[in-house]
Short mmCIF file of C-alpha atoms in Angstrom, two decimals:
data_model
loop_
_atom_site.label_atom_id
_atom_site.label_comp_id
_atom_site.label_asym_id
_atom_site.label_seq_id
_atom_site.Cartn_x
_atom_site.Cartn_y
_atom_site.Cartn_z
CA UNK A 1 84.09 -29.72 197.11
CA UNK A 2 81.63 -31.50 194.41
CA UNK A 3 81.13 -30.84 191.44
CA UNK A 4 77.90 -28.67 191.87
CA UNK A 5 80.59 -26.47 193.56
CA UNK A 6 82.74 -26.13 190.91
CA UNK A 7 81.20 -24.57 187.25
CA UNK A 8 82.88 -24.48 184.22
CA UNK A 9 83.52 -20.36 185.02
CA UNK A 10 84.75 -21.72 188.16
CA UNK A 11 87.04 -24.04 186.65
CA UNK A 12 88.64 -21.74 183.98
CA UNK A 13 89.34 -19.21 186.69
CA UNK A 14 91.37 -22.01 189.15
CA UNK A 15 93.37 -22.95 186.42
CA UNK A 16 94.65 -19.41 185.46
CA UNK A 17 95.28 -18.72 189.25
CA UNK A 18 97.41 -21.82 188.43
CA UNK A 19 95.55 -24.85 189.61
CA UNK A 20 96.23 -28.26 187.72
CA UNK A 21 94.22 -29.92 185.71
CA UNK A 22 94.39 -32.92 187.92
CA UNK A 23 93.94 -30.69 191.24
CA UNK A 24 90.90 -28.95 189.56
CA UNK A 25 89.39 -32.55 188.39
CA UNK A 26 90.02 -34.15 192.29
CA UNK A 27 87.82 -31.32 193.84
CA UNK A 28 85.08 -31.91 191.28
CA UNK A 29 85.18 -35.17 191.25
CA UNK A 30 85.53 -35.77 187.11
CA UNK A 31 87.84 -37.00 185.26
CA UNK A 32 91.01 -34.81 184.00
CA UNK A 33 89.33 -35.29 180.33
CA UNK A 34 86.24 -33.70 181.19
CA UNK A 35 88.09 -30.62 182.90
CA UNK A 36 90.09 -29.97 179.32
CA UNK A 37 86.52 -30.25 177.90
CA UNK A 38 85.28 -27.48 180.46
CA UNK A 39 88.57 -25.54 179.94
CA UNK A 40 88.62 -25.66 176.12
CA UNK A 41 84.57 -24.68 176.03
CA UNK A 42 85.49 -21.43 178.00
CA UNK A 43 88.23 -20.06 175.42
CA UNK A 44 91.30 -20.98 178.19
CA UNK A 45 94.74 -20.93 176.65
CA UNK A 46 96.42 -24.47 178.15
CA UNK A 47 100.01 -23.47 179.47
CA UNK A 48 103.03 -26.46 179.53
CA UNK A 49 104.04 -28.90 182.35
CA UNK A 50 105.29 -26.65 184.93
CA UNK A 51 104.96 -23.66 183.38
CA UNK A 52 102.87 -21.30 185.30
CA UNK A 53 100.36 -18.85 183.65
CA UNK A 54 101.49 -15.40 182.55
CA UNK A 55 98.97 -13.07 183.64
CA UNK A 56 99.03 -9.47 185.51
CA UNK A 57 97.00 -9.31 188.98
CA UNK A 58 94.32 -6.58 188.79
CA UNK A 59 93.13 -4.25 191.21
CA UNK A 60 89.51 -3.77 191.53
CA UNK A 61 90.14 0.16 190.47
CA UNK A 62 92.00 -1.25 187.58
CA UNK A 63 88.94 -3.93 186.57
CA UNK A 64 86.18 -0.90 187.43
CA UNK A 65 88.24 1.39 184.84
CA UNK A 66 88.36 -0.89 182.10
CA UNK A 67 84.89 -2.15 182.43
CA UNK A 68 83.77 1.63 182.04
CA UNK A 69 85.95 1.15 178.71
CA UNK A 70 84.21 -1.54 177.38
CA UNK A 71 80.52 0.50 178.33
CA UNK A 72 82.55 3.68 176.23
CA UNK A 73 83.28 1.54 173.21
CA UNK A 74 86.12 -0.37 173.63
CA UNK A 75 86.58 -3.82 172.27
CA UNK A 76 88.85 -7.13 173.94
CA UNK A 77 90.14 -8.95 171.22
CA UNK A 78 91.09 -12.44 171.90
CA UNK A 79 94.34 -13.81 169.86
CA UNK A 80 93.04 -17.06 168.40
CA UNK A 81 96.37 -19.18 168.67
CA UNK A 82 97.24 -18.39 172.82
CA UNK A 83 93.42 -17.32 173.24
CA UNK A 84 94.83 -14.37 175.34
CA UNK A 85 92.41 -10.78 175.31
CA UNK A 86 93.75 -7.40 174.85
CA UNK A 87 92.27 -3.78 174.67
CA UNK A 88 91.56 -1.72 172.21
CA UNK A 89 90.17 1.46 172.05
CA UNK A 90 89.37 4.24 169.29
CA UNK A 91 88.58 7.58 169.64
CA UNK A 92 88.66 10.59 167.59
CA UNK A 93 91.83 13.18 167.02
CA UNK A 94 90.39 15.49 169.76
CA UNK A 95 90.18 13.00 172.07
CA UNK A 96 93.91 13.03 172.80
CA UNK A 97 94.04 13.66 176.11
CA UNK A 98 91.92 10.96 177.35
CA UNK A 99 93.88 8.54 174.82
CA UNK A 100 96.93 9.56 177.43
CA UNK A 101 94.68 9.00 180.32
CA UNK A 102 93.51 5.63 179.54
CA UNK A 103 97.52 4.79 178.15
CA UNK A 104 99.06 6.19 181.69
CA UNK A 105 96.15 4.02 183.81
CA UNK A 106 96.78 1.07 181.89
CA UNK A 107 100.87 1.27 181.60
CA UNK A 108 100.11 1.62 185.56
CA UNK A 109 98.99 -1.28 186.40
CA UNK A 110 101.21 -3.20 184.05
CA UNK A 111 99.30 -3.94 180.83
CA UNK A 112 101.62 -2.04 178.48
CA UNK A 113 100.33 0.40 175.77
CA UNK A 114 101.04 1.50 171.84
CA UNK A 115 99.28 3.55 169.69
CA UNK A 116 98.93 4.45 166.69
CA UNK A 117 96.88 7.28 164.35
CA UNK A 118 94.77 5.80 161.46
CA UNK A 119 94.49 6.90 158.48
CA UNK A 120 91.51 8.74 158.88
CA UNK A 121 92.87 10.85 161.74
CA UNK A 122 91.39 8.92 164.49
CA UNK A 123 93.46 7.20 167.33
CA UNK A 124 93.78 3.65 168.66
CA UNK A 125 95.37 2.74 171.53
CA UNK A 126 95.87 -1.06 171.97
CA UNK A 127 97.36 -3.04 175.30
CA UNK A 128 99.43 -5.96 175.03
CA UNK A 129 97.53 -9.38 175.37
CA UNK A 130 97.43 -10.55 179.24
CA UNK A 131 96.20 -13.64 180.62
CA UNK A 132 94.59 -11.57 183.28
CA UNK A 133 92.24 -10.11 180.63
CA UNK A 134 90.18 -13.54 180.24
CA UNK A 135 88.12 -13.16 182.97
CA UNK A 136 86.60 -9.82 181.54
CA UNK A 137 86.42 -11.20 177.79
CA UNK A 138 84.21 -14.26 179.58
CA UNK A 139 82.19 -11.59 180.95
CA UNK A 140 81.53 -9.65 178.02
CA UNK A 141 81.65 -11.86 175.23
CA UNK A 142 80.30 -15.24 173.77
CA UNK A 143 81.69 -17.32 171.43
CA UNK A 144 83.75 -15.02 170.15
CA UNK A 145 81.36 -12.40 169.85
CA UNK A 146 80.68 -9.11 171.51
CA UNK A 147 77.90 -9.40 174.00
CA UNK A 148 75.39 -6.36 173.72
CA UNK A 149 74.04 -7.39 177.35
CA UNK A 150 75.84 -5.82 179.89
CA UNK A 151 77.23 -8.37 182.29
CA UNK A 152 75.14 -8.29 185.42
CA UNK A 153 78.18 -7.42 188.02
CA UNK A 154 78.96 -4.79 186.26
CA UNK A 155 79.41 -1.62 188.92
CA UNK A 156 78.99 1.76 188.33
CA UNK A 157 81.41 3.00 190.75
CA UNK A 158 82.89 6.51 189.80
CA UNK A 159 86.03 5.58 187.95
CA UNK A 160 83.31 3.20 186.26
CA UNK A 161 81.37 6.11 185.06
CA UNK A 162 84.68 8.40 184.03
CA UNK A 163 86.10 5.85 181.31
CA UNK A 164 82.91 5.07 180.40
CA UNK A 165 81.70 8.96 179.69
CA UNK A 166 85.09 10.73 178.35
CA UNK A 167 85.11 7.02 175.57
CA UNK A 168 81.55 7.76 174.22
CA UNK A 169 79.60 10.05 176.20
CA UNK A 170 77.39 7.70 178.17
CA UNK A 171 76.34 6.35 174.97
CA UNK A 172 74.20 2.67 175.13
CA UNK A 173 74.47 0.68 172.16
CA UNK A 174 73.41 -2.18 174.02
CA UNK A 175 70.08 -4.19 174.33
CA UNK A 176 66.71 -2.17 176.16
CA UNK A 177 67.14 -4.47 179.30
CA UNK A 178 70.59 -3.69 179.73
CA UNK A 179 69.71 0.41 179.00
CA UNK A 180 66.87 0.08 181.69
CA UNK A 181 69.03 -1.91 184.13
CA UNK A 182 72.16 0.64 183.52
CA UNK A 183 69.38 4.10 184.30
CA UNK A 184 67.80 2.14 187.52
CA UNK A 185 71.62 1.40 188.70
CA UNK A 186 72.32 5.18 188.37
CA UNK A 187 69.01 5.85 190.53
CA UNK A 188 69.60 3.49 192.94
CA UNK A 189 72.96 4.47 193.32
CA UNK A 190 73.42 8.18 193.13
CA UNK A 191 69.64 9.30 192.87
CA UNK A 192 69.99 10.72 189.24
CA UNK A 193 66.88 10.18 187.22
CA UNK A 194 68.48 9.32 183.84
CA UNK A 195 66.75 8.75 180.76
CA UNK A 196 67.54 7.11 176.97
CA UNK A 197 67.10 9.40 174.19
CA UNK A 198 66.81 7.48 171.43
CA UNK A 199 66.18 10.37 168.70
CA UNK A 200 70.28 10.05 167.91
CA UNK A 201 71.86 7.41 165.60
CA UNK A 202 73.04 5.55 168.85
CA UNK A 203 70.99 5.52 172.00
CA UNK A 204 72.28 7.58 174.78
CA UNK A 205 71.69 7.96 178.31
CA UNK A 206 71.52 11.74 179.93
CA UNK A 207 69.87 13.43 182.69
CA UNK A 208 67.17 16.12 181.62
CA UNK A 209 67.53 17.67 185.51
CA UNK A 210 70.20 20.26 186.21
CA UNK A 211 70.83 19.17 189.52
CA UNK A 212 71.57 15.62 188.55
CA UNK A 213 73.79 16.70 185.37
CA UNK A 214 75.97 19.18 187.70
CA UNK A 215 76.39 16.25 190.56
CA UNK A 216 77.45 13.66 187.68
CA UNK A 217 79.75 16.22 186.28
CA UNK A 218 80.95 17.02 189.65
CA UNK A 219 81.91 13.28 190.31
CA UNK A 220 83.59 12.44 187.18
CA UNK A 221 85.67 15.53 187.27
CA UNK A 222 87.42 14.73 190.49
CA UNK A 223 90.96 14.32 190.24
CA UNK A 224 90.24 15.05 186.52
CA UNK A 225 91.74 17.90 184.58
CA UNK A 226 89.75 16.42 181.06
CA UNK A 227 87.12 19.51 179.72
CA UNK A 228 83.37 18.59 180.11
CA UNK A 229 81.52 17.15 176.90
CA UNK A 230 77.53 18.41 178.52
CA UNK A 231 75.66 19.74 176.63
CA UNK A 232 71.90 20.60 176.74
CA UNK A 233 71.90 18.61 180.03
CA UNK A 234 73.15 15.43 177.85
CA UNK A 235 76.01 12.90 179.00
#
């Protein structure tokens, strides 16, 4: 394996799976100084001799539902001493019952849960930090900031679409390329011809045809027991 073979991404994600440092710098042919370079330019948190990373395996259904999340609103917030994400998410008082949704997938898959009410009324539900979070806050952020590009791989699979509709309503604070590339991704997927209406405060993605709005409704309502938001034909 050279090291052509073996990016920087590459490298942070061996070492959290627990690879040395030494292992990682063999199969890319560097030296073990370089690799810490690599490792400290892509936010890793380095763990003691012997001491393997603590970090929570993720099922795909688990990494689809919180990347909806972070589409809805949600932030990961990196602790700056162990550089180690977690999620947090605000919504409004009558968004209780997805609050419990989100809390109940989460506690499910092992990323424990608290919450709290703020003082304006609204609710926040944060996880505790995981080491298996880092690959998502590479994805989404740089340098410590939030991305407003929506990371290419991202998948709009159904439980995708859910966490990211009951969090904000399909809304798209992000850049035009990412709006464009999230409307053609529902087309190409599903067939719905969604548009951007930018008249509100933040841009928002919808579908002005019945027959789409009913068939996204449909889908995100399976297995869901959550009231619908539409309105006017708008998600």
């Amino acid at each position: 394996m050279s090291v052509y073979q073996v990016r920087p991404r590459e490298m942070a994600r061996l070492y959290e799976t627990g690879w040395t440092i030494i292992r990682i710098a063999e199969a890319a042919e560097r030296s073990a100084t370089t690799i810490r370079y690599h490792l400290r330019q892509q936010n890793v948190a380095f763990r003691g001799p012997g001491r393997p990373p603590k970090r929570t395996p993720l099922l795909e259904e688990t990494l689809a539902f919180i990347d909806g999340l972070l589409l809805g609103g949600a932030a990961l917030i990196l602790q700056k001493r162990a550089k180690t994400p977690y999620i947090l998410l605000s919504q409004p008082k009558k968004s209780e019952k997805w609050v419990q949704e989100v809390q109940k997938t989460l506690e499910s898959a092992n990323l424990g849960c608290r919450r709290a009410i703020l003082a304006s009324g609204a609710l926040q539900l944060a996880t505790r930090a995981d080491a298996g979070l880092r690959i998502h806050w590479r994805r989404w952020y740089s340098r410590g900031s939030r991305k407003y590009v929506v990371p290419k791989d991202v998948r709009l699979t159904p439980t995708t679409l859910r966490a990211w509709y009951f969090s904000n309503n399909l809304g798209a604070p992000f850049g035009p390329t990412s709006v464009q590339h999230l409307c053609e991704e529902l087309q190409r997927l599903y067939g719905w011809r969604a548009r951007v209406n930018v008249e509100d405060v933040r841009p928002r993605i919808w579908f002005p045809w019945k027959s789409d709005q009913k068939a996204f409704m449909q889908l995100i309502h399976h297995h869901s027991t959550l009231p619908s938001q539409a309105k006017r034909g708008r998600m």
